Short mmCIF file of C-alpha atoms in Angstrom, two decimals:
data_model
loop_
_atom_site.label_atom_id
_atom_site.label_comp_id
_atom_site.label_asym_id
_atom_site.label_seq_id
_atom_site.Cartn_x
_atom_site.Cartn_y
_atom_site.Cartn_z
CA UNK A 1 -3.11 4.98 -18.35
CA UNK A 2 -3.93 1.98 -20.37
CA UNK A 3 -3.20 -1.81 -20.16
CA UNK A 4 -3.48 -4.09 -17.71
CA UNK A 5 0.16 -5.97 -16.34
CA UNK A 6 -0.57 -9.99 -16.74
CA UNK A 7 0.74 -12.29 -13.73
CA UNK A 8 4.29 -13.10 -14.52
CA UNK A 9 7.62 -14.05 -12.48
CA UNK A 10 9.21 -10.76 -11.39
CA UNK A 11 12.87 -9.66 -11.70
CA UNK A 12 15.66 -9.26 -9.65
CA UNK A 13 15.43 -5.36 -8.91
CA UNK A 14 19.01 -4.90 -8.10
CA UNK A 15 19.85 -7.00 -11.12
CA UNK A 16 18.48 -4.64 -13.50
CA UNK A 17 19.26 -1.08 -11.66
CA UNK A 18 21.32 -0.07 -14.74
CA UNK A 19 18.63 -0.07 -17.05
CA UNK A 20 16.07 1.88 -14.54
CA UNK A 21 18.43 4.68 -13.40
CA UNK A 22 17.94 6.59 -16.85
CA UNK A 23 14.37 6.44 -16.82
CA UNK A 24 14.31 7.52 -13.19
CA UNK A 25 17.37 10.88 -13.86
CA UNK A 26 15.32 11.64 -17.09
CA UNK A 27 11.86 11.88 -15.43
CA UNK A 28 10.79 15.40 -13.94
CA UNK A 29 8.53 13.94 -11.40
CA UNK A 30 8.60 10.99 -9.28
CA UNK A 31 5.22 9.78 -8.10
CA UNK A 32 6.30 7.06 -4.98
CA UNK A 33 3.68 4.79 -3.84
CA UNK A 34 4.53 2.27 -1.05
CA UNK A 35 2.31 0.02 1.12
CA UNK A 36 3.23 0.19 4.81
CA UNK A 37 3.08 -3.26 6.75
CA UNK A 38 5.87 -5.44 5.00
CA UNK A 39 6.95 -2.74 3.19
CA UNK A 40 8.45 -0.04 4.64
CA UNK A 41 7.51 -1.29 8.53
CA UNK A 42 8.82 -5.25 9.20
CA UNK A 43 5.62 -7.33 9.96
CA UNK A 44 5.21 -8.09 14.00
CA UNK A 45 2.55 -10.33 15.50
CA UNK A 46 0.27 -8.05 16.46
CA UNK A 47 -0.76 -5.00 14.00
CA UNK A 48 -0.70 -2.46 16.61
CA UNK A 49 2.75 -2.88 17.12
CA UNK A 50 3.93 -1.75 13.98
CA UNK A 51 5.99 0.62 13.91
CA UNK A 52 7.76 2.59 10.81
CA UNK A 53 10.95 1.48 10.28
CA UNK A 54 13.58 4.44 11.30
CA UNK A 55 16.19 4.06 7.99
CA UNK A 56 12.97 4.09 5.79
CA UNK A 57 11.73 7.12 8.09
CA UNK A 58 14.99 9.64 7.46
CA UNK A 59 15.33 8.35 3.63
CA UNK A 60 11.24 9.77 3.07
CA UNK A 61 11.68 12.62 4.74
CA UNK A 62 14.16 13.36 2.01
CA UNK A 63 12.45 12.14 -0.55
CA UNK A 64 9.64 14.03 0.03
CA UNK A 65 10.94 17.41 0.85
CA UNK A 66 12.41 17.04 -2.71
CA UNK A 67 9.84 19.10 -5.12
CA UNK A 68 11.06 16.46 -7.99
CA UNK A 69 9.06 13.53 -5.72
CA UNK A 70 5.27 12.90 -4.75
CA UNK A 71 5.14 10.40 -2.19
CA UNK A 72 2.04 8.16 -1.28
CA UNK A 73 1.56 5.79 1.35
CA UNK A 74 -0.94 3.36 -0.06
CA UNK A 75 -2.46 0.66 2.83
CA UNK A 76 -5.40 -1.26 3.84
CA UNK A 77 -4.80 0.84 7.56
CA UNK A 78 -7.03 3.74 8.08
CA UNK A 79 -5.65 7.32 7.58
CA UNK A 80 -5.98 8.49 10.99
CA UNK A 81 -3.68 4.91 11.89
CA UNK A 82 -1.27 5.50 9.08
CA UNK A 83 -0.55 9.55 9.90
CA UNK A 84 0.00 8.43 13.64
CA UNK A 85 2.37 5.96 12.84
CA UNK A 86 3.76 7.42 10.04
CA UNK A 87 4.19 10.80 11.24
CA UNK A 88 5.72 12.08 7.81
CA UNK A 89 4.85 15.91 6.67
CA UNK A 90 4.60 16.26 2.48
CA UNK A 91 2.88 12.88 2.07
CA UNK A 92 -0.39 11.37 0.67
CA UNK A 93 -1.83 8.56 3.04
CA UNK A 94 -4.16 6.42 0.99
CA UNK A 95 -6.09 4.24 3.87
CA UNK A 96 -8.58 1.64 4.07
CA UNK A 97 -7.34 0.15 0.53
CA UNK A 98 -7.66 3.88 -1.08
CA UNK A 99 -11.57 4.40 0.09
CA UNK A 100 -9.83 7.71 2.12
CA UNK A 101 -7.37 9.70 0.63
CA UNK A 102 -5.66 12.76 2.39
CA UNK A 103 -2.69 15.13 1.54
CA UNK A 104 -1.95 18.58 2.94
CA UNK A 105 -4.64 19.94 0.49
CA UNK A 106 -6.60 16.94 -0.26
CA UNK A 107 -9.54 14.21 1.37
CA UNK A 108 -11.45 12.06 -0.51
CA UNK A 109 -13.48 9.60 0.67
CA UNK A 110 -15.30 6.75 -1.52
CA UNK A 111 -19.24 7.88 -1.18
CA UNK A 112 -20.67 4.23 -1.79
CA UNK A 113 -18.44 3.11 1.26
CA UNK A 114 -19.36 6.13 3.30
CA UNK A 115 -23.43 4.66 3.37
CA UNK A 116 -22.20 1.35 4.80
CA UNK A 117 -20.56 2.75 7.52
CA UNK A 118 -23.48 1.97 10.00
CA UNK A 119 -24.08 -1.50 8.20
CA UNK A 120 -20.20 -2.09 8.54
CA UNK A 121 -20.52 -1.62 12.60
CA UNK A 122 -23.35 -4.67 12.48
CA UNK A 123 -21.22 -6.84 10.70
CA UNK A 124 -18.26 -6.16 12.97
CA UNK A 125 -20.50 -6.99 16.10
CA UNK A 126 -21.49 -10.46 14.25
CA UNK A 127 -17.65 -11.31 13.48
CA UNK A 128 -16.96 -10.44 17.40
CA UNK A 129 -19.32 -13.00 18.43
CA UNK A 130 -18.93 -15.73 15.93
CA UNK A 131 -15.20 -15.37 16.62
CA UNK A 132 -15.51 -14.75 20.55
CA UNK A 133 -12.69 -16.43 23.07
CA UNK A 134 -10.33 -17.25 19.85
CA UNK A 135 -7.05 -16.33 21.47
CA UNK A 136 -4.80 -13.99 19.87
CA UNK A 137 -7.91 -13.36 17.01
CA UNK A 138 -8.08 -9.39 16.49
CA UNK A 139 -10.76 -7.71 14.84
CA UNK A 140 -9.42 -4.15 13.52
CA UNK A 141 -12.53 -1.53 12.84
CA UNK A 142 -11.17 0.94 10.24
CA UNK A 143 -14.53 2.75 9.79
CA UNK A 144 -14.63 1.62 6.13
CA UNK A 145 -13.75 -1.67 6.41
CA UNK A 146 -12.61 -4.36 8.77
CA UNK A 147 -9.38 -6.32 9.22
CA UNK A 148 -9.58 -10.24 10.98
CA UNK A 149 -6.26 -10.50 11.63
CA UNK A 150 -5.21 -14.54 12.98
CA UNK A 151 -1.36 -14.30 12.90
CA UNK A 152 -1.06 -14.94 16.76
CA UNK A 153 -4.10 -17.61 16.54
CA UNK A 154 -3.24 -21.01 16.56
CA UNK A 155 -2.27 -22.82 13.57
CA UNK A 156 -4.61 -25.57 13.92
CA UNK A 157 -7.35 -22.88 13.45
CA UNK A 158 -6.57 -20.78 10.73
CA UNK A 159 -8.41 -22.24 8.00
CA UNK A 160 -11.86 -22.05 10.87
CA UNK A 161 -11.32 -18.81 10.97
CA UNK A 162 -11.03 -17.88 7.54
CA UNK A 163 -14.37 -20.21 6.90
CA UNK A 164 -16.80 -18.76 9.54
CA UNK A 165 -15.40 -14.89 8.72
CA UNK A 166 -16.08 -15.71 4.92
CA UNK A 167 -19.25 -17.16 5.58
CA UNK A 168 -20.54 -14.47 8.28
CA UNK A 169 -19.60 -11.82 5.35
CA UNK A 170 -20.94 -13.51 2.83
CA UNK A 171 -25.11 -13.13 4.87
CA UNK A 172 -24.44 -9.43 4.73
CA UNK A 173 -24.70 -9.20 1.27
CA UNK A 174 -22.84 -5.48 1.45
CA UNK A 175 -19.59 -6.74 2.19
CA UNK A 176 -16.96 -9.29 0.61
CA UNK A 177 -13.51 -10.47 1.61
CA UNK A 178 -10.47 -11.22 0.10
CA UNK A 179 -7.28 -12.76 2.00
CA UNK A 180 -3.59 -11.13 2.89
CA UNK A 181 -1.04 -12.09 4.83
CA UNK A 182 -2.49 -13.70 8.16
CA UNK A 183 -5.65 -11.42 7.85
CA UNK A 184 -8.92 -11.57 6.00
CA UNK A 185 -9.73 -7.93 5.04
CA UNK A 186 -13.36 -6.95 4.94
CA UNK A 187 -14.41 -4.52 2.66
CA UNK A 188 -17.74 -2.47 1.05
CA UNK A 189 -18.89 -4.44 -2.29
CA UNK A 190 -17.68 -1.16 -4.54
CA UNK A 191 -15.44 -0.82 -7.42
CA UNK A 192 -12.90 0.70 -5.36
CA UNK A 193 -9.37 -0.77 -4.86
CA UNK A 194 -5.38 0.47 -4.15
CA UNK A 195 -5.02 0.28 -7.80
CA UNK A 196 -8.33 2.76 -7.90
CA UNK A 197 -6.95 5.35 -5.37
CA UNK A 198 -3.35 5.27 -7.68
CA UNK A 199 -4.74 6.25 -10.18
CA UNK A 200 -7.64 8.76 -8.56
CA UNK A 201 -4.02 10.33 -7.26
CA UNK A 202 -2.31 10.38 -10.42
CA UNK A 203 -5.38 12.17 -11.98
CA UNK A 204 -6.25 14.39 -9.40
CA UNK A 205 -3.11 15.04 -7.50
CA UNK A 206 0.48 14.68 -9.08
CA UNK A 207 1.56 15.95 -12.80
CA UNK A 208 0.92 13.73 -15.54
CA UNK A 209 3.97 13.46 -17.18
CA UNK A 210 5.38 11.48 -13.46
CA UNK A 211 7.09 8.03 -13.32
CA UNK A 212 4.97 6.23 -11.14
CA UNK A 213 6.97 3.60 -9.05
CA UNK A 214 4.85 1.83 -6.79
CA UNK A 215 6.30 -1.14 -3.99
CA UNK A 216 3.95 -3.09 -2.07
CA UNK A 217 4.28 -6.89 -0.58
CA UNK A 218 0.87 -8.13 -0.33
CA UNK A 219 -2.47 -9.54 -2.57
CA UNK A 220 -4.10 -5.82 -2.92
CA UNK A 221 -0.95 -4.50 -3.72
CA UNK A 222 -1.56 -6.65 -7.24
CA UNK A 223 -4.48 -4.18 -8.21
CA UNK A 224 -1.90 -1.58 -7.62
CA UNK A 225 0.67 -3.29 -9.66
CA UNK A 226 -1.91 -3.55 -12.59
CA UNK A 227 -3.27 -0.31 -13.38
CA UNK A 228 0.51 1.31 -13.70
CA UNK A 229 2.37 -0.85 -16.71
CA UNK A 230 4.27 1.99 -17.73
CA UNK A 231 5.81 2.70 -14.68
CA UNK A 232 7.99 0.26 -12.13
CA UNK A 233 6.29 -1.89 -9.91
CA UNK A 234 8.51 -3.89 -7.03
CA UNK A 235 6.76 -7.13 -5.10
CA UNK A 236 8.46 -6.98 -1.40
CA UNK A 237 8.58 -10.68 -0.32
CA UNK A 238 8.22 -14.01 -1.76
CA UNK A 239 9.18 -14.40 -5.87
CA UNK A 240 5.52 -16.13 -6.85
CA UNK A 241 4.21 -14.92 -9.75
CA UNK A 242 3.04 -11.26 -9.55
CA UNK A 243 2.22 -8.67 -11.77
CA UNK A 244 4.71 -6.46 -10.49
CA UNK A 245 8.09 -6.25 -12.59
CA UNK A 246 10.64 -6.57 -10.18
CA UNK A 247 11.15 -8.15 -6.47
CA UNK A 248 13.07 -7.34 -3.78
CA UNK A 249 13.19 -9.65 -0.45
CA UNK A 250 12.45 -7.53 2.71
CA UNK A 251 12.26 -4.17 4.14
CA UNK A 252 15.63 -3.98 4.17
CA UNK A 253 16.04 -3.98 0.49
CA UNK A 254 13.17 -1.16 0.26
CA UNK A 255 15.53 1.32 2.62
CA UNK A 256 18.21 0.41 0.14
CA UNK A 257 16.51 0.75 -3.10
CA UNK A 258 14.89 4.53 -1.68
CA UNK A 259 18.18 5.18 -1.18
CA UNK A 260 19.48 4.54 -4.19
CA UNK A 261 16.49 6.17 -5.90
CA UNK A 262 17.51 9.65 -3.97
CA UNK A 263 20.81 9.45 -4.92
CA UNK A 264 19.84 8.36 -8.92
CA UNK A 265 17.25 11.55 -9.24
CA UNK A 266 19.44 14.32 -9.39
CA UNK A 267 18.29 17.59 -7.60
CA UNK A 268 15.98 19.98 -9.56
CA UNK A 269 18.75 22.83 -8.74
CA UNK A 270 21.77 20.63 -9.47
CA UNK A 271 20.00 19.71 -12.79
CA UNK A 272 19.32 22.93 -14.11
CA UNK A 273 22.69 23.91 -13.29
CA UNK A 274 23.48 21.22 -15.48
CA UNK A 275 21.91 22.85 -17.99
CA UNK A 276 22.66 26.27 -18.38
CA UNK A 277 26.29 24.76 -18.22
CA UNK A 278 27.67 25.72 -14.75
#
């Protein structure tokens, strides 16, 4: 895995489905990546009300009961968070922006970001106090890292928010932030990032010779997007530039696309049927 994808304006996916389907039927293995919130669960005002969404539930089952398909579910959510709202057997749950990693055979967990565990509690304390009577402010402790997420917080103070979390960080020296959708995620200062744990789980985890396809909708999704060229990236959401090659709109247009991804990957049994002729 070489190259780096540049920021560019993604295409229509469903514009361009003709030229993807042969790459997708020709291709052995299918290595799925998806992010969860705002991908395959709608976003709701409050995090812990997220739920996945039950079209996108039945079409993964499928998918990865299939031995031609390794699906990963790639989030800045911890594990533990993902599994219990997931709830899908056969699947890889990247959490915490890829510092954990579990499968049915497999847990990782970023050792730099481990040590700051303790140090990441502190911080979490500060934010809680700096922050304190901000109505509808919630403070998510994921063990590794921390969410601030200010989607139910008035408008007026968003930007306050985002200044005295940045700024609190910033005296830890340990820690840094970076901005998604209505939250300011909090994370360890390591080289460690979704784009990191897709490719520790292509190395380590799925065959190499498998199309990775990865679909995300927010700003650490991009790191994702980057470190795959050769395979097909999809930006859920908005059409700004991206380094993702296609866009769809919504979660609605994910449940469509998996299904048409099912249905274009033929069966491993119906394709070697193919083959010998019958």
């Amino acid at each position: 895995m070489t190259g780096t994808a540049q920021l560019h304006q993604p295409v229509e996916l469903f514009d361009d489905l003709k030229h993807l389907e042969p790459r997708v039927a020709s291709s052995a293995q299918i290595a799925l990546f998806l992010d969860f919130d705002g991908t395959i669960s709608t976003i709701v005002p409050s995090p812990g009300d997220a739920t996945l969404d039950p079209e996108i539930r039945s079409t993964l089952t499928r998918l990865a009961a299939r031995r031609e398909f390794n699906v990963s579910i790639v989030s800045g959510r911890a594990v533990a968070d993902l599994q219990k709202r997931a709830g899908l057997a056969n699947v890889i749950y990247a959490g915490n922006h890829g510092l954990e990693i579990e499968g049915t055979s497999t847990r990782f967990r970023e050792p730099h970001a481990e040590a700051f565990r303790p140090e990441l509690r502190s911080l979490a304390l500060q934010l809680k106090l700096a922050l304190s009577d901000t109505e509808g402010l919630e403070i998510e402790d994921k063990c590794l890292s921390l969410s601030v997420h200010f989607r139910r917080v008035n408008e007026a103070l968003h930007d306050w928010v985002r200044s005295v979390t940045f700024s609190t960080v910033a005296r830890s020296r340990s820690f840094t932030c970076s901005e998604g959708k209505m939250v300011v995620e909090v994370k360890p200062q390591v080289d460690w990032n979704k784009g990191h744990a897709v490719k520790w789980i292509l190395r380590e985890i799925v065959p190499y010779s498998a199309l990775p396809i990865y679909l995300g909708d927010d700003l650490t999704d991009e790191d994702a997007f980057g470190v795959i060229p050769q395979g097909i990236t999809i930006k859920v959401g908005d059409a700004a530039d991206s380094r993702a090659q296609y866009l769809v709109p919504n979660v609605r247009a994910v449940e469509q696309f998996l299904q048409w991804l099912d249905l274009s990957k033929p069966h491993a049994s119906i394709a070697n049927s193919q083959r010998a002729g019958r």
